[in-house]
mmCIF file of C-alpha atoms in Angstrom:
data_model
loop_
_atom_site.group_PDB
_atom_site.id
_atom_site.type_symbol
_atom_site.label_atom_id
_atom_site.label_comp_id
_atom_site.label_asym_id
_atom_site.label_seq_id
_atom_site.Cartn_x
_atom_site.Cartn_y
_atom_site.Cartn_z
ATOM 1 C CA UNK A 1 45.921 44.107 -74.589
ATOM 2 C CA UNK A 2 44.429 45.055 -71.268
ATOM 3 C CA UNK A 3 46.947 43.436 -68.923
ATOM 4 C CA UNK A 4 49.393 45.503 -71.336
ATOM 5 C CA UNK A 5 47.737 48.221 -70.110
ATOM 6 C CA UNK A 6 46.815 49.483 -73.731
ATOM 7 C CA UNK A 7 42.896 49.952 -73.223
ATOM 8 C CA UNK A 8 41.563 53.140 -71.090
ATOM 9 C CA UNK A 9 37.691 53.600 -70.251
ATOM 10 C CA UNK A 10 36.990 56.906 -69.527
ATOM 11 C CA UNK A 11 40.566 57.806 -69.183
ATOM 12 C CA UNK A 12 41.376 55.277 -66.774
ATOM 13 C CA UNK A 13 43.850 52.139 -67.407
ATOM 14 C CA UNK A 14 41.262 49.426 -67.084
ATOM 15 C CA UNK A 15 41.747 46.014 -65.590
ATOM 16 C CA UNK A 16 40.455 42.263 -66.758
ATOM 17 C CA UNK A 17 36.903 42.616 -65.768
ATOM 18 C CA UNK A 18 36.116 45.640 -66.108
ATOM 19 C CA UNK A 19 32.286 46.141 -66.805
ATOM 20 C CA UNK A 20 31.431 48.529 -69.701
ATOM 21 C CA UNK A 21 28.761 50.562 -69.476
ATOM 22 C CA UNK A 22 27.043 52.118 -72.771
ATOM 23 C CA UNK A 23 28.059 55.838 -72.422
ATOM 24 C CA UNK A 24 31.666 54.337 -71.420
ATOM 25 C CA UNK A 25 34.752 56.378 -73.693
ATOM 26 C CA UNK A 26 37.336 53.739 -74.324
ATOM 27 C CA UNK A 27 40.577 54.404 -75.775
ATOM 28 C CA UNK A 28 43.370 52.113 -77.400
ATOM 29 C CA UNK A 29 47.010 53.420 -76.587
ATOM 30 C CA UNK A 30 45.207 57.095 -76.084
ATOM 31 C CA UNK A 31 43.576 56.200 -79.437
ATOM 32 C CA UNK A 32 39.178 56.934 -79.541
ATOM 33 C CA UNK A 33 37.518 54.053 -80.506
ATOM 34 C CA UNK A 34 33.756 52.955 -81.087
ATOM 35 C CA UNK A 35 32.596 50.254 -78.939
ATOM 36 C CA UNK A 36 31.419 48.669 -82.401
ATOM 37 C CA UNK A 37 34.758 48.871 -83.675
ATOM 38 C CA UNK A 38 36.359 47.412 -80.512
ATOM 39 C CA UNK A 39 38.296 43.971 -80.838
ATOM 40 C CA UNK A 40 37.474 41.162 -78.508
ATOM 41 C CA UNK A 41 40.589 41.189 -76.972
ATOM 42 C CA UNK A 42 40.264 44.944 -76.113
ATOM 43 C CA UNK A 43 36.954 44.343 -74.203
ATOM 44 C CA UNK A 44 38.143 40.906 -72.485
ATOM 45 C CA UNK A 45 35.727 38.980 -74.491
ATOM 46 C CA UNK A 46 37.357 35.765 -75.770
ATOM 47 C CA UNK A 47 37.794 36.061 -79.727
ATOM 48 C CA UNK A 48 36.153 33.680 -82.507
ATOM 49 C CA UNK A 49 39.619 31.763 -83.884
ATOM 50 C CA UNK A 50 38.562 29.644 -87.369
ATOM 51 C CA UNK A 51 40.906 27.076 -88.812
ATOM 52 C CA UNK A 52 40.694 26.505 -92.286
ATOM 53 C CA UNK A 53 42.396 23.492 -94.493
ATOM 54 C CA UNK A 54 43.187 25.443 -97.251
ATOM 55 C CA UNK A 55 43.523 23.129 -100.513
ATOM 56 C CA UNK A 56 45.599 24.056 -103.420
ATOM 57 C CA UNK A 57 43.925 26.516 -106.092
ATOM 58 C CA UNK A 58 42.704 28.793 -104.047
ATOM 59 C CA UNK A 59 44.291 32.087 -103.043
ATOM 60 C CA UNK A 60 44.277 34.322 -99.800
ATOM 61 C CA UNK A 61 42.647 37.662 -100.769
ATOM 62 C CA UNK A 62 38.827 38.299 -100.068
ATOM 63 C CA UNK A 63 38.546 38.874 -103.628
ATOM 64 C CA UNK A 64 40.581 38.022 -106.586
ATOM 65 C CA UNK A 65 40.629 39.934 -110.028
ATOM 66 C CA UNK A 66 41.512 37.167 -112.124
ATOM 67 C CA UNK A 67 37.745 35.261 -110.626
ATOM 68 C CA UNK A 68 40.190 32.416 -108.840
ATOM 69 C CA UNK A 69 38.159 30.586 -105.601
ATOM 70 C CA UNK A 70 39.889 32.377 -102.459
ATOM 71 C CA UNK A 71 40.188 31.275 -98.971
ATOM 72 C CA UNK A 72 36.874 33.276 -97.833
ATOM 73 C CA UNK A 73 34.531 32.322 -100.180
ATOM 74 C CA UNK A 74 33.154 28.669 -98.208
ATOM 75 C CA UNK A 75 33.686 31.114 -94.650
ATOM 76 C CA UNK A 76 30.586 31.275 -92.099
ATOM 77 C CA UNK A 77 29.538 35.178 -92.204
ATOM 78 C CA UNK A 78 29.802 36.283 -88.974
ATOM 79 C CA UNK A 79 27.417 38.469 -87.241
ATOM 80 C CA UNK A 80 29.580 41.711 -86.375
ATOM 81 C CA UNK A 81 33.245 41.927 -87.851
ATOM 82 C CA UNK A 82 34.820 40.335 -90.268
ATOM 83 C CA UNK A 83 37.054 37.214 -90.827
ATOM 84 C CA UNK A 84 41.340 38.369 -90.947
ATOM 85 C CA UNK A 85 43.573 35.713 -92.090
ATOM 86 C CA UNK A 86 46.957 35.117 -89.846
ATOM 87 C CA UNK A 87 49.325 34.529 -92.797
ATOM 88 C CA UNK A 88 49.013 33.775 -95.661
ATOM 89 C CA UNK A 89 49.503 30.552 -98.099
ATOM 90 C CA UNK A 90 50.644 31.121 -101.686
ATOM 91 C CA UNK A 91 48.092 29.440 -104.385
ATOM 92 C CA UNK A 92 50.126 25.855 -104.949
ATOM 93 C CA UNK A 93 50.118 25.829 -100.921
ATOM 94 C CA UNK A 94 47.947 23.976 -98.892
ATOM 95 C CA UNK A 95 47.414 23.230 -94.824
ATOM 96 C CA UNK A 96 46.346 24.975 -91.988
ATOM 97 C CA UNK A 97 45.264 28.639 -92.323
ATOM 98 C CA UNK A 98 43.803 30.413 -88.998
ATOM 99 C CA UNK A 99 41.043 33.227 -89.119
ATOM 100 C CA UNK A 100 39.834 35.626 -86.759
ATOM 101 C CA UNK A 101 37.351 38.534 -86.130
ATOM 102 C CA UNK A 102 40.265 39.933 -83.571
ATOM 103 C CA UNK A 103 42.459 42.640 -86.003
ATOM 104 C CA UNK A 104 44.783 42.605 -82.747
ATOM 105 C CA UNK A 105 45.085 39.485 -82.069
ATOM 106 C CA UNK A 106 46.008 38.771 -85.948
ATOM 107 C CA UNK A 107 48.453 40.931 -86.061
ATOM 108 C CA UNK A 108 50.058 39.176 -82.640
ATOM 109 C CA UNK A 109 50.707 36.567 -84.023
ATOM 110 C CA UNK A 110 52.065 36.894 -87.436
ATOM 111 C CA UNK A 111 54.592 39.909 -85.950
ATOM 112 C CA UNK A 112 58.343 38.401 -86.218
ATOM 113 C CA UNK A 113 58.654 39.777 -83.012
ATOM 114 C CA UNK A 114 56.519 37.585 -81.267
ATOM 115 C CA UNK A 115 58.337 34.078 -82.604
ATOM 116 C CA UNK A 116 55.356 31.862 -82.788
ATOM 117 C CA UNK A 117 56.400 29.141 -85.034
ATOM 118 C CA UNK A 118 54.747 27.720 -87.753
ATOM 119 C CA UNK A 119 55.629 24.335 -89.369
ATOM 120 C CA UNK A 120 55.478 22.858 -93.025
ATOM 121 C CA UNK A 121 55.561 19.662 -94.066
ATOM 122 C CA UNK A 122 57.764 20.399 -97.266
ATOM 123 C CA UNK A 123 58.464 17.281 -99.649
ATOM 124 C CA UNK A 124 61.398 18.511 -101.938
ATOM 125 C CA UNK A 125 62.797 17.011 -105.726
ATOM 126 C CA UNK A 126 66.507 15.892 -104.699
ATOM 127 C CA UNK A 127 67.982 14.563 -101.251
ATOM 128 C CA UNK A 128 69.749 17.445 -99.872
ATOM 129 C CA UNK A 129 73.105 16.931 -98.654
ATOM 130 C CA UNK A 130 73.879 17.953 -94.779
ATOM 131 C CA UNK A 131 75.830 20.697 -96.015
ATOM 132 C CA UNK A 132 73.101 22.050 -97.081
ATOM 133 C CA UNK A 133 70.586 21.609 -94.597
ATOM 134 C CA UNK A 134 73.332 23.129 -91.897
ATOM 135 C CA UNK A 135 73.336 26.225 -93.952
ATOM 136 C CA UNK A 136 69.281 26.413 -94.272
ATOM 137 C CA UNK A 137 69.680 25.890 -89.966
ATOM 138 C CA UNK A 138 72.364 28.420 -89.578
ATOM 139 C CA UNK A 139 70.631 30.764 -92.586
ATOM 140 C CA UNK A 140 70.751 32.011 -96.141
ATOM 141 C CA UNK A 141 70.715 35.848 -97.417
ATOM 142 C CA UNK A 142 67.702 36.049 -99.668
ATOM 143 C CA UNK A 143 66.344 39.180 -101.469
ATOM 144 C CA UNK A 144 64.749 40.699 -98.403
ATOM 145 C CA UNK A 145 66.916 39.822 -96.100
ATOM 146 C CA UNK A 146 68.170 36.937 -93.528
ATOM 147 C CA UNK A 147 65.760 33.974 -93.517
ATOM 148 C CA UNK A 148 66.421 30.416 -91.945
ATOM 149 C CA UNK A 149 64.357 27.345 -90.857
ATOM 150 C CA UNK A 150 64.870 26.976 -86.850
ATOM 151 C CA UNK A 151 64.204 23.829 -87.075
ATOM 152 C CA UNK A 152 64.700 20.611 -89.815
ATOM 153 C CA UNK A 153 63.763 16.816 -89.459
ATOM 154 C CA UNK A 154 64.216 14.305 -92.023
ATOM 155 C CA UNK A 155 61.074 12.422 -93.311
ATOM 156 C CA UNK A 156 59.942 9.467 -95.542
ATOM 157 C CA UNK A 157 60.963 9.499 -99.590
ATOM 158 C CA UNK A 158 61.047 7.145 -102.588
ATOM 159 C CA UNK A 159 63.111 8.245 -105.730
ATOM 160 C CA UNK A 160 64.453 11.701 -106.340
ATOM 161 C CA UNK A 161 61.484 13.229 -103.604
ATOM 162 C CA UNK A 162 62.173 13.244 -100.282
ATOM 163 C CA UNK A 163 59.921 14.801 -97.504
ATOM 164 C CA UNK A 164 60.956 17.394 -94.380
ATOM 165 C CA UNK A 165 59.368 19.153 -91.270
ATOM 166 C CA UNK A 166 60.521 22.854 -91.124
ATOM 167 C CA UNK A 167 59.715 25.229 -88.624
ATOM 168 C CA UNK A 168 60.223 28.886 -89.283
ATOM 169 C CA UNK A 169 59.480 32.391 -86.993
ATOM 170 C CA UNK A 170 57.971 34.197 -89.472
ATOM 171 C CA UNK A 171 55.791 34.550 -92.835
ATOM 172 C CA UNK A 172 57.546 36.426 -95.488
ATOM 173 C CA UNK A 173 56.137 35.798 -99.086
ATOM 174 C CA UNK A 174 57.205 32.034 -100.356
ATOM 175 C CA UNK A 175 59.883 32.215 -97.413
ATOM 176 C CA UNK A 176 59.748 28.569 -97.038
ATOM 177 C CA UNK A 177 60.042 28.205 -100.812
ATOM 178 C CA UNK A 178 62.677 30.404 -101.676
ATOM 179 C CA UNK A 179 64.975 29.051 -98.512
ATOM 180 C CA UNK A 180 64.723 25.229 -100.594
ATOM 181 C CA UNK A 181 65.736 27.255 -103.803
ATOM 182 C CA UNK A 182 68.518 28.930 -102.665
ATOM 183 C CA UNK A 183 70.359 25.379 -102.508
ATOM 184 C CA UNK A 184 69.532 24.480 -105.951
ATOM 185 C CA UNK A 185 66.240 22.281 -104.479
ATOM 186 C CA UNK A 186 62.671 22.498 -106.082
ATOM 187 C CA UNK A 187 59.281 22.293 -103.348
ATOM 188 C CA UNK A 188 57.008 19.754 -104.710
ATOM 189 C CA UNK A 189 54.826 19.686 -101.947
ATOM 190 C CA UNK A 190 54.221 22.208 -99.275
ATOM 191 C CA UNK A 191 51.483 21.453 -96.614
ATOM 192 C CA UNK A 192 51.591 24.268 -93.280
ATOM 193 C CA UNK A 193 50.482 21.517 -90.597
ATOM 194 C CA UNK A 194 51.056 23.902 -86.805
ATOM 195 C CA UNK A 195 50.711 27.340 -86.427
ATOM 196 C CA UNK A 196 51.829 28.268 -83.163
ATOM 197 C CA UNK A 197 49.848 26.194 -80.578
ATOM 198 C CA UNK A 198 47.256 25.095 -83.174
ATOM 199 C CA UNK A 199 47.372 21.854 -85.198
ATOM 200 C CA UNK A 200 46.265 19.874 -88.661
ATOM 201 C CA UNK A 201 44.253 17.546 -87.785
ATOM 202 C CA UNK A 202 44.585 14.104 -89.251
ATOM 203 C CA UNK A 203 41.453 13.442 -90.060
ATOM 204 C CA UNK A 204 40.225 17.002 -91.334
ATOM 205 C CA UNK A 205 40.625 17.149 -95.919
ATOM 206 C CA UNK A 206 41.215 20.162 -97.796
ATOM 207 C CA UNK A 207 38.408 22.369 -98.153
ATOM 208 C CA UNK A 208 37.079 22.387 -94.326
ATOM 209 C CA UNK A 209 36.485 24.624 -91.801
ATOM 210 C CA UNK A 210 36.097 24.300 -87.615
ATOM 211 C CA UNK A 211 35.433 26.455 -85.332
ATOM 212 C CA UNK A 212 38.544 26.304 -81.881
ATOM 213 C CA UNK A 213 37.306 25.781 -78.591
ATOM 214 C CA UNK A 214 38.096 27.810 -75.699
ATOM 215 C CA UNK A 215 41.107 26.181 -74.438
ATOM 216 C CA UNK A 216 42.498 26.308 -78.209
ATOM 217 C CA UNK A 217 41.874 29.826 -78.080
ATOM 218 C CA UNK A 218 43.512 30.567 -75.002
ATOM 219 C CA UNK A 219 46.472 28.961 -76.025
ATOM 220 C CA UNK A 220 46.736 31.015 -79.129
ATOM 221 C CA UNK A 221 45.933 34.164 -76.277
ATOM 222 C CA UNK A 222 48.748 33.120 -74.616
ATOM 223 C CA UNK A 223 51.722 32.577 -76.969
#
């Protein structure tokens, strides 16, 4: 945000290391802000990134009217802020699920526009043909549009259930879902394992939380 040249202290374009000082005025694109209201990545702090391995069951609002568990409730509160989901997971999903206390930096990477991939594990009822997985790669019309996978590799199966690595560019609502449907094929399964630069860990189970490191962060910085 500041080497976009977004961020203005006292009217100024400021630069990465900038000091502020408490009677500072600091703008976003010409917008007033309050220091308290300021994300990390607007003051060249480094953000607090959370990754979550969200199990099945639970869904991703910070409250739920029908009293189901949701994806904040097991959270660490945080000091200042507030936890944002990137994404989302529908409630018979489970995998990876990032959180941060940086609204910008959220909305960076879950914008189309940015192409930061995530990937599913996906195991499916039925062996799709290669007709069909050409037309998933080259894409399908759904409701709301064009969707495809950018990315399919064949995995292990017994019987009529067959597993798949997808990659896709965005996060529409049951995207990966609907994309199997739309060639007659049910999701059994559907585990998010990578978003962007950030991985599943092998040995992590559903329900957990950690905390990234610095170098994790800065990779998700720098997609």
């Amino acid at each position: 945000m500041i080497k976009a040249g977004r961020v203005r202290v006292n009217g100024r374009v400021a630069q990465p290391g900038d000091k502020l000082n408490p009677h500072d005025r600091v703008s976003i694109d010409r917008r007033p802000v309050k220091r308290d209201a300021m994300p990390a990545s607007a003051t060249g702090a480094r953000p607090k990134v959370l990754a979550y391995y969200k199990p099945q069951g639970e869904v991703c609002t910070s409250a739920d009217p029908q009293g189901r568990r949701t994806v904040f409730a097991g959270l660490p509160k945080l000091k200042r802020g507030r936890w944002i989901s990137i994404g989302r997971l529908d409630i018979n999903s489970s995998g990876l699920l990032l959180f941060t206390d940086d609204g910008v930096l959220a909305e960076r990477l879950m914008h189309p526009r940015n192409q930061v991939e995530r990937e599913y594990a996906v195991r499916v009822s039925g062996r799709a043909t290669d007709e069909q997985l050409q037309a998933l790669r080259k894409g399908v019309d759904l409701k709301d549009g064009m969707a495809r996978f950018n990315a399919i590799s064949r995995g292990a199966g017994q019987g009529r259930n067959r597993w798949y690595k997808v990659i896709i560019m965005e996060g529409r609502n049951r995207e990966v879902r609907r994309l199997w449907e739309s060639q007659g094929l049910a999701v059994s399964r559907l585990i998010r394992i990578r978003y962007g630069s950030c991985s599943l860990p092998r040995i992590k189970r559903p329900g957990q939380f950690w905390e990234l490191g610095r170098e994790e962060i800065d990779a998700l910085l720098n997609l």
